[in-house]
Every structure is written in C-alpha cells, then in structure tokens.
Coordinates of N, CA and C in Angstrom, one line a residue:
M14 N 84.7 106.0 75.3 CA 85.3 104.6 75.3 C 86.5 104.6 76.3
L15 N 87.2 105.8 76.5 CA 88.3 105.8 77.3 C 88.0 105.4 78.7
E16 N 86.7 105.7 79.2 CA 86.3 105.3 80.5 C 86.5 103.8 80.7
T17 N 86.2 103.0 79.6 CA 86.3 101.6 79.7 C 87.7 101.2 80.0
Y18 N 88.7 101.8 79.3 CA 90.1 101.5 79.5 C 90.5 102.0 80.9
I19 N 90.0 103.1 81.4 CA 90.4 103.6 82.7 C 90.0 102.5 83.8
Q20 N 88.8 102.0 83.6 CA 88.3 101.0 84.6 C 89.2 99.7 84.5
A21 N 89.4 99.3 83.3 CA 90.2 98.1 83.1 C 91.7 98.2 83.7
Y22 N 92.2 99.4 83.4 CA 93.6 99.7 83.9 C 93.6 99.7 85.4
N23 N 92.6 100.4 86.0 CA 92.6 100.5 87.5 C 92.4 99.1 88.1
D24 N 91.6 98.3 87.5 CA 91.4 96.9 88.0 C 92.7 96.2 88.0
A25 N 93.4 96.3 86.8 CA 94.7 95.6 86.7 C 95.7 96.1 87.7
V26 N 95.8 97.4 87.9 CA 96.7 97.9 88.9 C 96.4 97.5 90.3
F27 N 95.1 97.5 90.6 CA 94.6 97.1 92.0 C 95.0 95.6 92.2
E28 N 95.0 94.8 91.2 CA 95.3 93.4 91.3 C 96.8 93.2 91.1
T29 N 97.6 94.3 90.9 CA 99.0 94.2 90.7 C 99.4 93.3 89.5
D30 N 98.6 93.4 88.5 CA 98.7 92.6 87.3 C 99.4 93.5 86.2
K31 N 100.7 93.5 86.1 CA 101.4 94.4 85.2 C 101.1 94.1 83.8
Q32 N 101.1 92.8 83.4 CA 100.9 92.4 82.0 C 99.5 92.9 81.5
T33 N 98.5 92.7 82.3 CA 97.1 93.1 81.9 C 97.1 94.6 81.8
A34 N 97.8 95.3 82.7 CA 97.8 96.8 82.6 C 98.4 97.2 81.3
L35 N 99.5 96.6 80.9 CA 100.2 96.9 79.6 C 99.3 96.5 78.5
N36 N 98.6 95.4 78.6 CA 97.7 95.0 77.5 C 96.6 96.1 77.3
V37 N 96.1 96.6 78.4 CA 95.0 97.6 78.3 C 95.5 98.9 77.6
V38 N 96.8 99.2 78.0 CA 97.4 100.4 77.4 C 97.6 100.2 75.9
N39 N 98.1 99.0 75.5 CA 98.3 98.7 74.1 C 97.0 98.7 73.3
R40 N 95.9 98.2 73.9 CA 94.6 98.3 73.2 C 94.1 99.7 73.0
A41 N 94.4 100.5 74.0 CA 93.9 101.9 73.9 C 94.7 102.6 72.8
L42 N 96.0 102.3 72.7 CA 96.8 102.9 71.6 C 96.2 102.4 70.2
Q43 N 95.9 101.2 70.1 CA 95.4 100.6 68.8 C 94.0 101.3 68.5
D44 N 93.3 101.7 69.5 CA 92.0 102.3 69.3 C 92.1 103.8 69.0
G45 N 93.3 104.3 68.9 CA 93.5 105.7 68.5 C 93.8 106.7 69.6
F46 N 93.8 106.2 70.8 CA 94.1 107.2 71.9 C 95.6 107.5 71.9
S47 N 95.9 108.7 72.2 CA 97.3 109.2 72.2 C 98.1 108.7 73.5
A48 N 99.4 108.8 73.3 CA 100.2 108.5 74.5 C 100.0 109.5 75.6
E49 N 99.7 110.7 75.2 CA 99.4 111.8 76.2 C 98.1 111.5 76.9
D50 N 97.1 111.0 76.2 CA 95.8 110.6 76.9 C 96.1 109.5 77.9
I51 N 96.9 108.5 77.5 CA 97.1 107.4 78.4 C 97.8 107.8 79.7
V52 N 98.8 108.7 79.6 CA 99.6 109.1 80.8 C 98.7 110.0 81.6
F53 N 98.1 111.1 81.0 CA 97.5 112.1 81.8 C 96.0 111.7 82.2
K54 N 95.4 110.9 81.5 CA 94.0 110.5 81.8 C 93.8 109.1 82.4
L55 N 94.9 108.3 82.3 CA 94.8 106.9 82.8 C 95.8 106.6 83.9
V56 N 97.1 106.8 83.6 CA 98.1 106.4 84.5 C 98.2 107.4 85.7
I57 N 98.2 108.7 85.5 CA 98.3 109.6 86.7 C 97.1 109.5 87.6
P58 N 95.9 109.5 87.0 CA 94.7 109.4 87.9 C 94.7 108.1 88.7
A59 N 95.3 107.0 88.1 CA 95.3 105.7 88.8 C 96.3 105.8 90.0
V60 N 97.4 106.5 89.8 CA 98.4 106.7 90.9 C 97.7 107.6 92.0
E61 N 97.1 108.6 91.6 CA 96.4 109.5 92.6 C 95.3 108.7 93.3
K62 N 94.6 107.8 92.7 CA 93.6 107.0 93.3 C 94.3 106.1 94.4
M63 N 95.4 105.5 94.0 CA 96.1 104.7 95.0 C 96.6 105.5 96.2
M64 N 97.0 106.7 95.9 CA 97.5 107.6 97.0 C 96.3 107.8 98.0
A65 N 95.1 108.1 97.4 CA 94.0 108.3 98.3 C 93.6 107.1 99.1
F66 N 93.7 106.0 98.4 CA 93.4 104.7 99.1 C 94.3 104.4 100.2
I67 N 95.6 104.7 100.0 CA 96.6 104.5 101.1 C 96.4 105.4 102.2
E68 N 96.0 106.7 101.9 CA 95.8 107.6 103.0 C 94.6 107.1 103.9
Q69 N 93.7 106.4 103.3 CA 92.5 105.9 104.1 C 92.9 104.6 104.8
D70 N 93.9 103.9 104.3 CA 94.3 102.6 104.9 C 95.8 102.5 104.9
P71 N 96.5 103.1 105.9 CA 97.9 103.2 106.0 C 98.6 101.8 106.1
D72 N 97.8 100.8 106.4 CA 98.3 99.4 106.5 C 98.2 98.6 105.2
A73 N 97.9 99.3 104.1 CA 97.7 98.7 102.8 C 99.0 97.9 102.5
N74 N 98.8 96.9 101.7 CA 99.9 95.9 101.4 C 101.1 96.6 100.7
L75 N 102.3 96.4 101.2 CA 103.5 97.1 100.7 C 103.8 96.6 99.3
A76 N 103.5 95.3 99.0 CA 103.7 94.8 97.6 C 102.8 95.5 96.6
Q77 N 101.6 95.9 97.1 CA 100.7 96.6 96.2 C 101.2 98.0 95.9
H78 N 101.8 98.7 97.0 CA 102.5 100.0 96.8 C 103.5 99.9 95.7
F79 N 104.4 98.9 95.8 CA 105.5 98.7 94.9 C 105.0 98.4 93.5
M80 N 104.1 97.5 93.3 CA 103.7 97.2 92.0 C 102.9 98.3 91.3
T81 N 102.1 99.1 92.1 CA 101.5 100.2 91.5 C 102.5 101.2 91.0
A82 N 103.5 101.5 91.8 CA 104.6 102.4 91.3 C 105.3 101.9 90.1
Q83 N 105.7 100.6 90.1 CA 106.4 100.0 89.0 C 105.6 100.0 87.7
I84 N 104.3 99.6 87.8 CA 103.5 99.6 86.6 C 103.4 101.0 86.1
A85 N 103.1 102.0 87.0 CA 103.0 103.4 86.5 C 104.3 103.9 85.8
A86 N 105.4 103.6 86.5 CA 106.7 104.0 85.9 C 107.0 103.4 84.5
D87 N 106.7 102.1 84.5 CA 107.0 101.3 83.2 C 106.1 101.9 82.1
V88 N 104.8 102.0 82.4 CA 103.9 102.5 81.3 C 104.3 103.9 80.9
T89 N 104.6 104.8 81.9 CA 104.9 106.1 81.6 C 106.1 106.2 80.7
E90 N 107.2 105.5 81.0 CA 108.4 105.5 80.2 C 108.1 105.0 78.8
K91 N 107.3 104.0 78.6 CA 107.0 103.6 77.3 C 106.2 104.6 76.5
M92 N 105.3 105.3 77.2 CA 104.4 106.3 76.5 C 105.2 107.6 76.2
L93 N 106.2 107.9 77.0 CA 106.9 109.1 76.8 C 107.6 109.1 75.4
E94 N 108.0 107.9 75.0 CA 108.7 107.7 73.7 C 107.7 108.0 72.6
K95 N 106.4 107.9 72.9 CA 105.4 108.1 71.8 C 104.8 109.5 71.8
F96 N 105.2 110.3 72.8 CA 104.6 111.7 72.8 C 104.9 112.5 71.5
S97 N 104.0 113.3 71.1 CA 104.2 114.1 69.9 C 105.3 115.1 70.1
K98 N 105.5 115.5 71.4 CA 106.7 116.4 71.7 C 107.0 116.1 73.2
P99 N 108.3 116.3 73.5 CA 108.7 115.9 74.9 C 107.9 116.6 75.9
P100 N 107.4 115.9 76.9 CA 106.5 116.5 78.0 C 107.3 117.5 78.8
E101 N 106.6 118.4 79.4 CA 107.3 119.3 80.4 C 107.3 118.7 81.7
M102 N 108.5 118.4 82.3 CA 108.6 117.8 83.6 C 108.3 118.8 84.7
I103 N 107.7 118.3 85.7 CA 107.4 119.2 86.9 C 108.7 119.7 87.5
G104 N 109.6 118.8 87.7 CA 110.9 119.2 88.3 C 111.8 117.9 88.4
R105 N 112.8 118.1 89.3 CA 113.8 117.0 89.4 C 114.1 116.7 90.9
V106 N 114.2 115.4 91.2 CA 114.6 115.0 92.6 C 115.8 114.1 92.6
V107 N 116.7 114.3 93.5 CA 117.8 113.4 93.8 C 117.3 112.5 94.9
I108 N 117.4 111.2 94.7 CA 116.9 110.3 95.8 C 117.9 109.2 96.1
G109 N 117.9 108.7 97.3 CA 118.8 107.6 97.7 C 118.5 107.2 99.1
A110 N 119.1 106.1 99.5 CA 119.1 105.6 100.9 C 120.2 106.3 101.7
A111 N 119.9 106.6 103.0 CA 120.9 107.3 103.8 C 122.2 106.6 103.9
Y112 N 123.2 107.3 104.3 CA 124.5 106.8 104.6 C 124.4 105.6 105.6
G113 N 125.0 104.5 105.2 CA 124.9 103.3 106.1 C 123.7 102.5 106.0
D114 N 122.8 102.9 105.1 CA 121.5 102.2 104.9 C 121.5 101.5 103.5
L115 N 121.2 100.2 103.5 CA 121.3 99.4 102.3 C 119.9 99.1 101.8
H116 N 118.8 99.5 102.4 CA 117.5 99.2 102.0 C 117.1 100.1 100.8
S117 N 116.4 99.4 99.8 CA 116.1 100.2 98.6 C 114.6 100.1 98.2
L118 N 113.8 99.3 98.8 CA 112.4 99.1 98.4 C 111.6 100.4 98.5
G119 N 111.8 101.1 99.6 CA 111.0 102.4 99.8 C 111.3 103.4 98.7
K120 N 112.5 103.6 98.4 CA 112.9 104.6 97.4 C 112.5 104.2 96.0
R121 N 112.4 102.9 95.8 CA 112.0 102.4 94.5 C 110.5 102.7 94.2
I122 N 109.7 102.6 95.3 CA 108.3 102.9 95.2 C 108.2 104.4 94.9
V123 N 108.9 105.2 95.7 CA 108.8 106.6 95.5 C 109.2 107.0 94.1
S124 N 110.3 106.4 93.6 CA 110.8 106.7 92.2 C 109.8 106.4 91.2
G125 N 109.2 105.2 91.3 CA 108.1 104.8 90.3 C 107.0 105.8 90.3
C126 N 106.5 106.2 91.4 CA 105.4 107.1 91.4 C 105.8 108.5 90.9
L127 N 107.0 109.0 91.2 CA 107.4 110.3 90.8 C 107.5 110.3 89.2
K128 N 108.1 109.2 88.7 CA 108.2 109.2 87.2 C 106.8 109.3 86.5
S129 N 105.8 108.6 87.1 CA 104.5 108.7 86.5 C 103.9 110.1 86.7
L130 N 104.3 110.9 87.6 CA 103.8 112.2 87.9 C 104.6 113.3 87.2
M131 N 105.5 112.9 86.2 CA 106.3 113.8 85.4 C 107.4 114.5 86.2
V132 N 108.0 113.7 87.1 CA 109.1 114.2 87.8 C 110.4 113.4 87.4
D133 N 111.4 114.1 87.1 CA 112.7 113.5 86.7 C 113.4 113.0 87.9
V134 N 113.8 111.7 87.9 CA 114.3 111.1 89.1 C 115.8 110.7 88.9
V135 N 116.7 111.2 89.8 CA 118.1 110.8 89.7 C 118.3 109.9 91.0
D136 N 118.4 108.6 90.8 CA 118.5 107.6 91.9 C 120.0 107.4 92.1
L137 N 120.4 107.7 93.3 CA 121.9 107.6 93.7 C 122.1 106.2 94.3
G138 N 121.1 105.4 94.5 CA 121.2 104.1 95.1 C 121.2 104.1 96.6
S139 N 121.9 103.2 97.3 CA 122.0 103.0 98.7 C 123.3 103.5 99.3
N140 N 123.3 103.7 100.6 CA 124.5 104.1 101.3 C 125.1 105.3 100.7
V141 N 124.3 106.4 100.6 CA 124.8 107.6 99.9 C 125.3 108.6 101.0
S142 N 126.4 109.2 100.8 CA 127.0 110.2 101.7 C 126.2 111.5 101.5
A143 N 126.3 112.3 102.6 CA 125.6 113.6 102.5 C 126.2 114.5 101.4
E144 N 127.6 114.4 101.3 CA 128.2 115.2 100.2 C 127.7 114.8 98.8
R145 N 127.5 113.6 98.6 CA 127.1 113.1 97.3 C 125.7 113.6 97.0
F146 N 124.8 113.5 98.0 CA 123.5 114.0 97.9 C 123.5 115.5 97.4
V147 N 124.2 116.3 98.1 CA 124.2 117.7 97.8 C 124.9 118.0 96.5
D148 N 126.0 117.4 96.3 CA 126.7 117.6 95.0 C 125.9 117.2 93.8
A149 N 125.2 116.1 93.9 CA 124.3 115.6 92.8 C 123.1 116.6 92.6
A150 N 122.6 117.1 93.7 CA 121.4 118.0 93.6 C 121.8 119.3 92.9
V151 N 123.0 119.7 93.2 CA 123.5 121.0 92.5 C 123.8 120.7 91.1
A152 N 124.5 119.6 90.8 CA 124.9 119.3 89.4 C 123.7 119.0 88.5
E153 N 122.6 118.4 89.1 CA 121.5 118.0 88.3 C 120.4 119.1 88.4
Q154 N 120.6 120.2 89.1 CA 119.7 121.3 89.3 C 118.3 120.7 89.8
A155 N 118.4 119.9 90.8 CA 117.2 119.3 91.5 C 116.7 120.2 92.5
Q156 N 115.3 120.2 92.6 CA 114.7 121.0 93.6 C 114.5 120.3 95.0
V157 N 114.7 119.0 95.0 CA 114.5 118.2 96.2 C 115.5 117.1 96.3
I158 N 116.0 116.9 97.5 CA 116.8 115.8 97.9 C 115.9 114.9 98.8
A159 N 115.7 113.6 98.4 CA 114.8 112.7 99.1 C 115.7 111.6 99.7
I160 N 115.6 111.4 101.0 CA 116.5 110.4 101.7 C 115.6 109.4 102.4
S161 N 115.8 108.1 102.1 CA 115.1 107.0 102.7 C 116.0 106.4 103.8
A162 N 115.4 106.2 105.0 CA 116.2 105.5 106.1 C 115.3 104.5 106.7
M163 N 115.7 103.3 106.8 CA 114.8 102.2 107.4 C 115.3 101.8 108.8
M164 N 116.4 102.4 109.3 CA 116.8 102.2 110.6 C 117.0 103.5 111.4
V165 N 116.8 103.5 112.7 CA 116.9 104.7 113.5 C 118.3 105.3 113.3
H166 N 119.3 104.5 113.4 CA 120.7 105.0 113.5 C 121.1 105.6 112.1
T167 N 120.5 105.2 111.0 CA 120.8 105.8 109.7 C 119.9 107.1 109.5
A168 N 118.8 107.1 110.2 CA 117.9 108.3 110.1 C 118.5 109.5 110.9
I169 N 119.1 109.2 112.0 CA 119.6 110.3 112.9 C 121.1 110.4 112.9
G170 N 121.8 109.5 112.1 CA 123.2 109.5 112.1 C 123.8 110.9 111.6
E171 N 125.0 111.2 112.1 CA 125.6 112.5 111.8 C 126.0 112.6 110.4
N172 N 126.1 111.5 109.6 CA 126.4 111.6 108.2 C 125.2 111.5 107.3
G173 N 124.0 111.5 107.9 CA 122.8 111.4 107.1 C 122.1 112.7 106.9
S174 N 120.8 112.8 107.1 CA 120.1 114.0 106.8 C 120.6 115.2 107.6
L175 N 121.0 115.0 108.8 CA 121.6 116.2 109.6 C 122.7 116.8 108.8
K176 N 123.6 116.0 108.3 CA 124.7 116.6 107.5 C 124.3 117.2 106.2
V177 N 123.3 116.6 105.6 CA 122.8 117.2 104.3 C 122.2 118.6 104.6
R178 N 121.5 118.7 105.7 CA 121.0 120.0 106.1 C 122.1 121.0 106.4
A179 N 123.1 120.6 107.1 CA 124.3 121.4 107.4 C 125.0 121.9 106.1
L180 N 125.1 121.0 105.2 CA 125.8 121.4 103.9 C 124.9 122.3 103.1
L181 N 123.6 122.1 103.1 CA 122.7 123.0 102.3 C 122.8 124.4 102.9
K182 N 122.8 124.5 104.3 CA 122.9 125.8 104.9 C 124.3 126.4 104.7
E183 N 125.4 125.6 104.8 CA 126.7 126.1 104.6 C 126.9 126.7 103.2
R184 N 126.3 126.0 102.2 CA 126.4 126.5 100.8 C 125.4 127.5 100.3
G185 N 124.5 127.9 101.2 CA 123.5 128.8 100.9 C 122.4 128.3 99.9
L186 N 122.1 127.0 100.1 CA 121.2 126.4 99.1 C 119.8 126.1 99.7
E187 N 119.5 126.5 100.9 CA 118.3 126.1 101.6 C 117.0 126.6 100.9
D188 N 117.1 127.7 100.2 CA 116.0 128.3 99.4 C 115.8 127.6 98.1
R189 N 116.8 126.9 97.6 CA 116.8 126.3 96.3 C 116.5 124.8 96.3
I190 N 116.9 124.2 97.4 CA 116.8 122.7 97.5 C 116.1 122.3 98.8
K191 N 115.0 121.6 98.7 CA 114.3 121.1 99.8 C 114.7 119.7 100.2
L192 N 114.5 119.3 101.4 CA 114.9 118.0 101.9 C 113.7 117.2 102.4
A193 N 113.5 116.1 101.8 CA 112.4 115.2 102.3 C 113.0 113.9 102.8
V194 N 112.3 113.3 103.8 CA 112.8 112.0 104.3 C 111.6 111.1 104.5
G195 N 111.9 109.8 104.6 CA 110.9 108.8 104.8 C 111.5 107.5 105.3
G196 N 110.7 106.6 105.8 CA 111.1 105.3 106.2 C 110.5 105.0 107.6
A197 N 110.7 103.8 108.1 CA 110.1 103.3 109.3 C 110.3 104.2 110.5
P198 N 111.6 104.7 110.8 CA 111.8 105.5 112.0 C 110.8 106.7 112.0
Y199 N 110.5 107.3 110.9 CA 109.7 108.5 110.9 C 108.2 108.1 111.2
R200 N 107.8 106.9 110.9 CA 106.4 106.5 111.2 C 106.3 106.3 112.7
F201 N 107.4 105.8 113.4 CA 107.4 105.6 114.8 C 107.4 107.0 115.6
D202 N 108.1 108.0 115.0 CA 108.2 109.3 115.6 C 107.9 110.3 114.5
P203 N 106.6 110.8 114.4 CA 106.3 111.7 113.3 C 107.0 113.1 113.4
E204 N 107.6 113.4 114.5 CA 108.3 114.6 114.7 C 109.8 114.5 114.4
L205 N 110.2 113.3 114.1 CA 111.6 113.0 113.9 C 112.2 113.8 112.7
Y206 N 111.4 114.0 111.6 CA 111.9 114.7 110.5 C 112.4 116.1 110.8
L207 N 111.7 116.7 111.8 CA 112.2 118.1 112.3 C 113.5 118.0 113.0
K208 N 113.7 116.9 113.7 CA 115.0 116.7 114.4 C 116.2 116.5 113.5
V209 N 115.9 116.0 112.3 CA 117.0 115.7 111.4 C 117.1 116.8 110.3
G210 N 116.4 117.9 110.5 CA 116.5 119.0 109.6 C 115.8 118.9 108.3
A211 N 114.8 118.0 108.1 CA 114.1 117.9 106.9 C 113.0 118.9 106.8
D212 N 112.5 119.2 105.6 CA 111.4 120.1 105.3 C 110.1 119.3 105.4
A213 N 110.1 118.0 105.1 CA 108.9 117.3 105.1 C 109.2 115.8 105.2
W214 N 108.2 115.0 105.5 CA 108.3 113.5 105.5 C 107.0 112.9 105.0
A215 N 107.0 111.6 104.7 CA 105.8 110.9 104.3 C 105.8 109.6 104.9
A216 N 104.6 109.1 105.2 CA 104.5 107.8 106.0 C 104.7 106.6 105.1
D217 N 104.6 106.7 103.8 CA 104.8 105.6 102.9 C 105.3 106.1 101.5
G218 N 105.8 105.1 100.7 CA 106.4 105.4 99.5 C 105.5 106.1 98.5
V219 N 104.2 105.8 98.4 CA 103.3 106.4 97.5 C 103.1 107.8 97.8
N220 N 102.7 108.1 99.1 CA 102.5 109.5 99.4 C 103.7 110.4 99.5
A221 N 104.9 109.7 99.6 CA 106.1 110.5 99.5 C 106.2 111.2 98.2
A222 N 105.7 110.6 97.1 CA 105.8 111.3 95.8 C 104.9 112.5 95.8
K223 N 103.8 112.4 96.4 CA 102.9 113.6 96.5 C 103.6 114.7 97.3
T224 N 104.2 114.4 98.4 CA 104.9 115.3 99.3 C 106.1 116.0 98.5
I225 N 106.8 115.2 97.7 CA 107.9 115.7 97.0 C 107.5 116.7 95.9
V226 N 106.4 116.4 95.2 CA 105.8 117.3 94.2 C 105.5 118.6 94.8
E227 N 104.9 118.6 96.0 CA 104.5 119.8 96.7 C 105.8 120.6 97.0
L228 N 106.8 120.0 97.4 CA 108.1 120.7 97.7 C 108.7 121.3 96.5
I229 N 108.6 120.5 95.4 CA 109.1 121.1 94.1 C 108.4 122.4 93.8
R230 N 107.1 122.4 93.9 CA 106.3 123.6 93.6 C 106.6 124.7 94.5
E231 N 107.1 124.5 95.7 CA 107.5 125.5 96.6 C 108.7 126.2 96.1
V232 N 109.6 125.5 95.5 CA 110.9 126.0 95.0 C 110.8 126.5 93.6
K233 N 110.1 125.8 92.7 CA 110.1 126.1 91.3 C 109.0 127.2 91.0
P234 N 109.4 128.3 90.4 CA 108.4 129.3 90.1 C 107.4 128.8 89.1

C-alpha cells in the first residue's frame, strides 16, 4: 500500500501542490505507517528523484525547485517530531549568502533539500561576512560552509569565499571544514569555484544538497 502513497506524494510534489502532499502524508500516518517510513521511503526518494530530473533538465523551473525543497523540509520537520527516537543526522552545514549579496532564494532551496536529507542546517541569512561564516562553523561544529552568490562581484569579492578560504587555512581548519559555493556566476564559469578557493560547487539549489552531503561524508568518519 505504501507504493500508492509514494506515487500520490510524487505527483503532488511534481505539481508543487504542498497541501495535497501533506494530505497524502497524513493519510499514510492514519493507515499505520510510521514517521520514519514517510521520511525515508517517501520524502527522501522524492527529493532524489527531483535531483535526477534536474540533472537531465538543467533548465527545469526554478519555482519547482523551490517548492520541492520546501515541501520536503516541511514534511520532514513535522515527521521528526513523531519519530520513535531522534534520528541520526548526517552532519551539519552553515549556509548563507556571500558578503554584499542579499539574494536568498538559492540558499532556501538548498536548505530545504538538506533538511529532508537529514542534514542539520544553520542559516546565517544574507550579506554574511567571512569571519561570521567561519566562526559559526566552528561554534556549531559544522562540516561544511555553503556560500551562495548571485552576482559576480560577490562571488569573487575579497570579503567572500576567498577570505573564508584564507581564514580556514590560517586557523588550520581545512581538513575539518569544507567550502561549497553556488549561484549564477558559477554556472557562467564552471571553473570559478576553484578561483575562489572552494572545494565544490553545484549548478542549482537541489543538486547543491547532494554535493554538500558528499562533502560532509569526506570530513565525517
């Protein structure tokens, strides 16, 4: 019977119909499926399916990216409250928009997907200084710093990712904390992430979550 709910949930997510997705989840709970079943067998596979879809179609609708992430995050947060015991999180990421950058949509998509993949997210907001990124990562024991930049000058600015890399090196943290970046400038120049000292980049918000999970696993034993 769970297969029926999986199909219904996937259809709702594809149509970006949050209320229908939540209704599907609630019916599954009423039919005796556990919160764990819903997260691990329904929500996470749906996110992974969307990731695969976007890899095949990089021009997929941005609103669909956002709604997929938000639905997944909302459902996951509601289900975590119902787990029989607290789930083991994969790791933790500190995320924010680069210094001088006020755009937030990209990082909100990434945050939503990460939450559904059992990653603890510390969102620092927009216009975040390099020092704040690194200090927060240390304080929160995060494995990854993720920086979104939607403009070239915030991507390559001396107070952005370049300074985060310099601080990580200065404090001897490069083996403990990885740096991921994303945003429009990196799509225009796929090698730009290397120029700003990042360990990895992703072309869109959904696949950024996949990239960040891979970086966490590089750091975390």
